[in-house]
Amino acid sequence: MSDTTPSARPRTGLLLARRLALIALTVGAMLLTWQLLVTGLKIPPYLVPAPGPVARAFVANIGVIGTQTAFTLTAAALGLTVSTALATGIALAFSMSRNLAQASLPVVIAFRSTPVAAVAPLAMLFLGRGISTSMAVVTIVSFFPLLVNLMRGLAGTDRNASELMHVYGASRWQQMRYVRFPYALPFLFTGMRIAASSAILGAMLSEWITGSKGLGNLILDSGEMRETELLWAAVVTSITIALSVFWLTSAGEKRFVHWRA
């Protein structure tokens, strides 16, 4: 054990350093492309400012951006947690009963097809302008991708493993716990990667519509006040959050479903 542990640590550190270097190169390339496009196309600063003024606006308004970002992240995280719990419970119920799935899926699809712009004002009437409305919108936006991917995962369980559990006399819940749900975990993380990005956008959309505080409201107010640098600083912050959530869910998938390899 002592022979392998020291050699594993340098490999882990080297892998982390490579990933950080790749992220730094990607960010640098994006900033350089941004600067070249603004300069080459002679885009007016009141439409798209250069990276330098945006960075200065971010530093000057770091407190405001941090407060608004915390609100949006909280609403997105809570809404995503609720939608994950609902999608998991409903997907398990649908996989256990085909009749229930056939009867309920049209209702779920109709619910998903309802425009968020129409749902948000109704949610605001019942829940107010606070974080509850943003949570409701995030739940609606992120629920369907999670449900669809989970149902695909539960339906695609390895047949040999299922037959082995049947031979040993396992109950339906034991099969679900030890075989079907573990095999559905990669699909769950795939749905979470899609839903997490949608959750950020859903929270911001709710803030635009209801006027609640958050990154969405900050972008709207900055546009109305012609504070273009602050507006783009908030936009870059939202993009950074979405990319970070995507990378975190990918890392979580590697951590919890490494056995699939």
Short mmCIF file of C-alpha atoms in Angstrom, two decimals:
data_model
loop_
_atom_site.label_atom_id
_atom_site.label_comp_id
_atom_site.label_asym_id
_atom_site.label_seq_id
_atom_site.Cartn_x
_atom_site.Cartn_y
_atom_site.Cartn_z
CA MET A 1 0.00 0.00 0.00
CA SER A 2 2.83 2.37 0.86
CA ASP A 3 4.49 1.63 -2.52
CA THR A 4 1.51 2.71 -4.59
CA THR A 5 0.27 5.72 -2.64
CA PRO A 6 3.31 8.02 -3.24
CA SER A 7 3.25 7.28 -6.98
CA ALA A 8 -0.50 7.92 -7.20
CA ARG A 9 -0.23 11.39 -5.69
CA PRO A 10 2.13 12.83 -8.35
CA ARG A 11 -0.10 11.43 -11.10
CA THR A 12 -3.14 13.10 -9.53
CA GLY A 13 -1.30 16.39 -9.16
CA LEU A 14 -0.05 16.20 -12.76
CA LEU A 15 -3.56 15.49 -14.04
CA LEU A 16 -4.96 18.43 -12.07
CA ALA A 17 -2.21 20.73 -13.37
CA ARG A 18 -2.97 19.68 -16.95
CA ARG A 19 -6.66 20.36 -16.50
CA LEU A 20 -6.02 23.77 -14.98
CA ALA A 21 -3.63 24.61 -17.80
CA LEU A 22 -6.22 23.55 -20.36
CA ILE A 23 -8.87 25.72 -18.68
CA ALA A 24 -6.47 28.68 -18.59
CA LEU A 25 -5.63 28.25 -22.28
CA THR A 26 -9.31 28.00 -23.20
CA VAL A 27 -10.19 31.15 -21.25
CA GLY A 28 -7.22 32.99 -22.75
CA ALA A 29 -8.23 31.96 -26.28
CA MET A 30 -11.81 33.11 -25.68
CA LEU A 31 -10.67 36.49 -24.34
CA LEU A 32 -8.28 36.96 -27.25
CA THR A 33 -11.02 36.09 -29.74
CA TRP A 34 -13.37 38.53 -28.00
CA GLN A 35 -10.78 41.33 -28.20
CA LEU A 36 -9.96 40.63 -31.85
CA LEU A 37 -13.65 40.57 -32.85
CA VAL A 38 -14.39 43.84 -31.07
CA THR A 39 -11.34 45.52 -32.58
CA GLY A 40 -11.51 43.99 -36.06
CA LEU A 41 -15.24 44.52 -36.57
CA LYS A 42 -15.11 47.94 -34.86
CA ILE A 43 -18.07 47.12 -32.65
CA PRO A 44 -19.19 50.18 -30.64
CA PRO A 45 -18.49 49.93 -26.89
CA TYR A 46 -22.15 50.61 -26.10
CA LEU A 47 -23.01 47.32 -27.83
CA VAL A 48 -20.11 45.00 -26.92
CA PRO A 49 -17.26 46.44 -24.85
CA ALA A 50 -13.75 44.98 -24.86
CA PRO A 51 -12.66 42.50 -22.16
CA GLY A 52 -10.63 45.16 -20.30
CA PRO A 53 -13.53 47.52 -19.44
CA VAL A 54 -15.71 44.52 -18.56
CA ALA A 55 -13.05 43.24 -16.15
CA ARG A 56 -12.79 46.69 -14.52
CA ALA A 57 -16.57 46.86 -14.17
CA PHE A 58 -16.55 43.42 -12.56
CA VAL A 59 -13.93 44.46 -10.01
CA ALA A 60 -15.68 47.76 -9.28
CA ASN A 61 -19.06 46.03 -8.74
CA ILE A 62 -17.85 42.77 -7.20
CA GLY A 63 -20.09 43.17 -4.17
CA VAL A 64 -23.26 43.70 -6.19
CA ILE A 65 -22.43 40.89 -8.61
CA GLY A 66 -21.61 38.54 -5.73
CA THR A 67 -24.90 39.24 -3.94
CA GLN A 68 -27.00 38.80 -7.08
CA THR A 69 -25.07 35.68 -8.08
CA ALA A 70 -25.65 34.12 -4.65
CA PHE A 71 -29.41 34.65 -5.01
CA THR A 72 -29.52 33.12 -8.50
CA LEU A 73 -27.35 30.18 -7.46
CA THR A 74 -29.49 29.50 -4.39
CA ALA A 75 -32.70 29.49 -6.42
CA ALA A 76 -31.14 27.29 -9.11
CA ALA A 77 -29.70 24.81 -6.58
CA LEU A 78 -32.94 24.49 -4.61
CA GLY A 79 -35.06 24.17 -7.74
CA LEU A 80 -32.70 21.61 -9.22
CA THR A 81 -32.81 19.59 -5.98
CA VAL A 82 -36.61 19.56 -6.02
CA SER A 83 -36.77 18.62 -9.72
CA THR A 84 -34.21 15.83 -9.23
CA ALA A 85 -36.20 14.36 -6.36
CA LEU A 86 -39.47 14.59 -8.32
CA ALA A 87 -37.96 13.17 -11.51
CA THR A 88 -36.35 10.28 -9.63
CA GLY A 89 -39.56 9.37 -7.82
CA ILE A 90 -41.72 9.60 -10.93
CA ALA A 91 -39.22 7.71 -13.10
CA LEU A 92 -39.10 4.89 -10.54
CA ALA A 93 -42.90 4.78 -10.41
CA PHE A 94 -43.17 4.74 -14.21
CA SER A 95 -40.60 1.95 -14.50
CA MET A 96 -42.55 -0.13 -11.99
CA SER A 97 -45.90 0.36 -13.73
CA ARG A 98 -46.31 0.68 -17.50
CA ASN A 99 -49.98 1.56 -17.15
CA LEU A 100 -49.12 4.48 -14.89
CA ALA A 101 -46.46 5.65 -17.35
CA GLN A 102 -48.81 5.48 -20.35
CA ALA A 103 -51.53 7.34 -18.46
CA SER A 104 -49.29 10.03 -16.99
CA LEU A 105 -46.75 10.78 -19.73
CA PRO A 106 -49.15 12.93 -21.83
CA VAL A 107 -49.79 15.06 -18.75
CA VAL A 108 -46.06 15.43 -18.12
CA ILE A 109 -45.41 16.37 -21.76
CA ALA A 110 -48.25 18.91 -21.73
CA PHE A 111 -46.86 20.37 -18.51
CA ARG A 112 -43.39 20.65 -20.08
CA SER A 113 -44.80 22.29 -23.21
CA THR A 114 -46.31 25.16 -21.25
CA PRO A 115 -44.28 28.36 -21.91
CA VAL A 116 -42.26 29.44 -18.90
CA ALA A 117 -43.12 33.06 -19.66
CA ALA A 118 -46.75 32.20 -18.97
CA VAL A 119 -46.06 30.11 -15.87
CA ALA A 120 -43.76 32.59 -14.10
CA PRO A 121 -46.39 35.34 -13.60
CA LEU A 122 -48.87 32.77 -12.27
CA ALA A 123 -46.24 31.41 -9.88
CA MET A 124 -45.54 34.97 -8.74
CA LEU A 125 -49.23 35.48 -7.90
CA PHE A 126 -49.23 32.45 -5.60
CA LEU A 127 -45.65 32.53 -4.28
CA GLY A 128 -44.69 36.21 -4.44
CA ARG A 129 -41.59 37.82 -5.91
CA GLY A 130 -39.08 36.00 -3.73
CA ILE A 131 -36.97 32.95 -4.22
CA SER A 132 -39.98 30.60 -4.23
CA THR A 133 -41.05 31.74 -7.71
CA SER A 134 -37.54 31.26 -9.07
CA MET A 135 -37.44 27.79 -7.53
CA ALA A 136 -40.76 26.90 -9.18
CA VAL A 137 -39.55 28.07 -12.60
CA VAL A 138 -36.25 26.19 -12.22
CA THR A 139 -38.12 23.04 -11.23
CA ILE A 140 -40.33 23.26 -14.32
CA VAL A 141 -37.41 23.91 -16.67
CA SER A 142 -35.09 21.21 -15.32
CA PHE A 143 -37.61 18.47 -14.54
CA PHE A 144 -38.19 17.04 -18.02
CA PRO A 145 -34.56 16.35 -19.05
CA LEU A 146 -33.99 14.55 -15.77
CA LEU A 147 -37.13 12.45 -16.12
CA VAL A 148 -36.47 11.43 -19.73
CA ASN A 149 -32.86 10.44 -19.10
CA LEU A 150 -33.73 8.50 -15.96
CA MET A 151 -36.47 6.58 -17.76
CA ARG A 152 -34.01 5.69 -20.51
CA GLY A 153 -31.49 4.53 -17.95
CA LEU A 154 -33.97 2.41 -16.02
CA ALA A 155 -35.19 0.82 -19.25
CA GLY A 156 -31.67 0.04 -20.47
CA THR A 157 -30.52 -2.17 -17.60
CA ASP A 158 -28.19 -5.05 -18.44
CA ARG A 159 -30.31 -8.13 -19.07
CA ASN A 160 -27.81 -10.58 -17.60
CA ALA A 161 -27.75 -8.69 -14.31
CA SER A 162 -31.55 -8.53 -14.21
CA GLU A 163 -31.87 -12.25 -14.95
CA LEU A 164 -29.34 -13.08 -12.25
CA MET A 165 -31.33 -11.08 -9.69
CA HIS A 166 -34.49 -12.88 -10.84
CA VAL A 167 -32.82 -16.28 -10.43
CA TYR A 168 -31.86 -15.40 -6.86
CA GLY A 169 -35.46 -14.47 -6.11
CA ALA A 170 -34.90 -10.74 -5.64
CA SER A 171 -37.97 -8.59 -5.25
CA ARG A 172 -38.78 -5.78 -7.69
CA TRP A 173 -37.49 -3.17 -5.24
CA GLN A 174 -34.28 -5.14 -4.69
CA GLN A 175 -33.76 -5.31 -8.45
CA MET A 176 -34.39 -1.58 -8.64
CA ARG A 177 -31.99 -0.79 -5.81
CA TYR A 178 -29.09 -3.07 -6.71
CA VAL A 179 -29.26 -3.24 -10.52
CA ARG A 180 -31.60 -0.88 -12.36
CA PHE A 181 -30.94 2.35 -10.48
CA PRO A 182 -27.12 1.95 -10.43
CA TYR A 183 -27.20 1.34 -14.18
CA ALA A 184 -29.32 4.47 -14.59
CA LEU A 185 -26.84 6.72 -12.76
CA PRO A 186 -24.90 7.72 -15.93
CA PHE A 187 -28.19 8.78 -17.50
CA LEU A 188 -29.05 10.73 -14.36
CA PHE A 189 -25.78 12.67 -14.57
CA THR A 190 -26.36 13.30 -18.27
CA GLY A 191 -29.74 14.76 -17.42
CA MET A 192 -28.19 16.81 -14.62
CA ARG A 193 -25.63 18.32 -17.01
CA ILE A 194 -28.48 19.48 -19.23
CA ALA A 195 -30.79 20.47 -16.38
CA ALA A 196 -28.14 22.36 -14.41
CA SER A 197 -27.45 24.76 -17.27
CA SER A 198 -31.18 25.14 -17.84
CA ALA A 199 -31.61 25.82 -14.11
CA ILE A 200 -29.34 28.89 -14.28
CA LEU A 201 -31.21 30.19 -17.31
CA GLY A 202 -34.57 29.40 -15.70
CA ALA A 203 -33.67 31.32 -12.55
CA MET A 204 -32.52 34.31 -14.59
CA LEU A 205 -35.65 34.18 -16.74
CA SER A 206 -37.81 34.21 -13.62
CA GLU A 207 -35.88 37.25 -12.37
CA TRP A 208 -36.41 39.04 -15.68
CA ILE A 209 -40.15 38.41 -15.64
CA THR A 210 -40.91 38.97 -11.97
CA GLY A 211 -38.38 41.70 -11.22
CA SER A 212 -36.87 39.69 -8.37
CA LYS A 213 -33.23 40.26 -7.47
CA GLY A 214 -30.56 38.11 -9.06
CA LEU A 215 -28.26 38.05 -12.08
CA GLY A 216 -31.19 38.25 -14.47
CA ASN A 217 -32.50 41.42 -12.84
CA LEU A 218 -28.98 42.86 -12.73
CA ILE A 219 -28.59 42.33 -16.49
CA LEU A 220 -31.99 43.92 -17.13
CA ASP A 221 -31.28 46.94 -14.92
CA SER A 222 -27.80 47.41 -16.41
CA GLY A 223 -29.25 47.43 -19.91
CA GLU A 224 -31.86 50.01 -18.99
CA MET A 225 -29.23 52.23 -17.33
CA ARG A 226 -26.88 51.83 -20.34
CA GLU A 227 -24.19 50.35 -18.10
CA THR A 228 -22.93 48.04 -20.82
CA GLU A 229 -19.73 47.00 -19.05
CA LEU A 230 -21.65 45.89 -15.95
CA LEU A 231 -24.19 44.11 -18.14
CA TRP A 232 -21.46 42.08 -19.86
CA ALA A 233 -19.74 41.43 -16.55
CA ALA A 234 -22.99 39.83 -15.32
CA VAL A 235 -23.35 37.88 -18.58
CA VAL A 236 -19.78 36.53 -18.31
CA THR A 237 -20.49 35.59 -14.68
CA SER A 238 -23.58 33.60 -15.69
CA ILE A 239 -21.63 31.82 -18.45
CA THR A 240 -18.84 30.98 -16.01
CA ILE A 241 -21.36 29.55 -13.55
CA ALA A 242 -22.99 27.40 -16.24
CA LEU A 243 -19.61 26.02 -17.36
CA SER A 244 -18.55 25.38 -13.75
CA VAL A 245 -21.75 23.46 -13.04
CA PHE A 246 -21.21 21.39 -16.19
CA TRP A 247 -17.66 20.50 -15.13
CA LEU A 248 -18.78 19.70 -11.57
CA THR A 249 -21.48 17.31 -12.76
CA SER A 250 -18.96 15.65 -15.07
CA ALA A 251 -16.55 15.23 -12.15
CA GLY A 252 -19.38 13.84 -10.01
CA GLU A 253 -20.21 11.30 -12.69
CA LYS A 254 -16.61 10.09 -12.81
CA ARG A 255 -16.58 9.85 -9.03
CA PHE A 256 -19.82 7.88 -8.58
CA VAL A 257 -20.05 5.74 -11.71
CA HIS A 258 -16.39 4.89 -12.25
CA TRP A 259 -17.31 1.22 -11.88
CA ARG A 260 -18.99 1.29 -15.32
CA ALA A 261 -15.54 1.41 -16.92
#
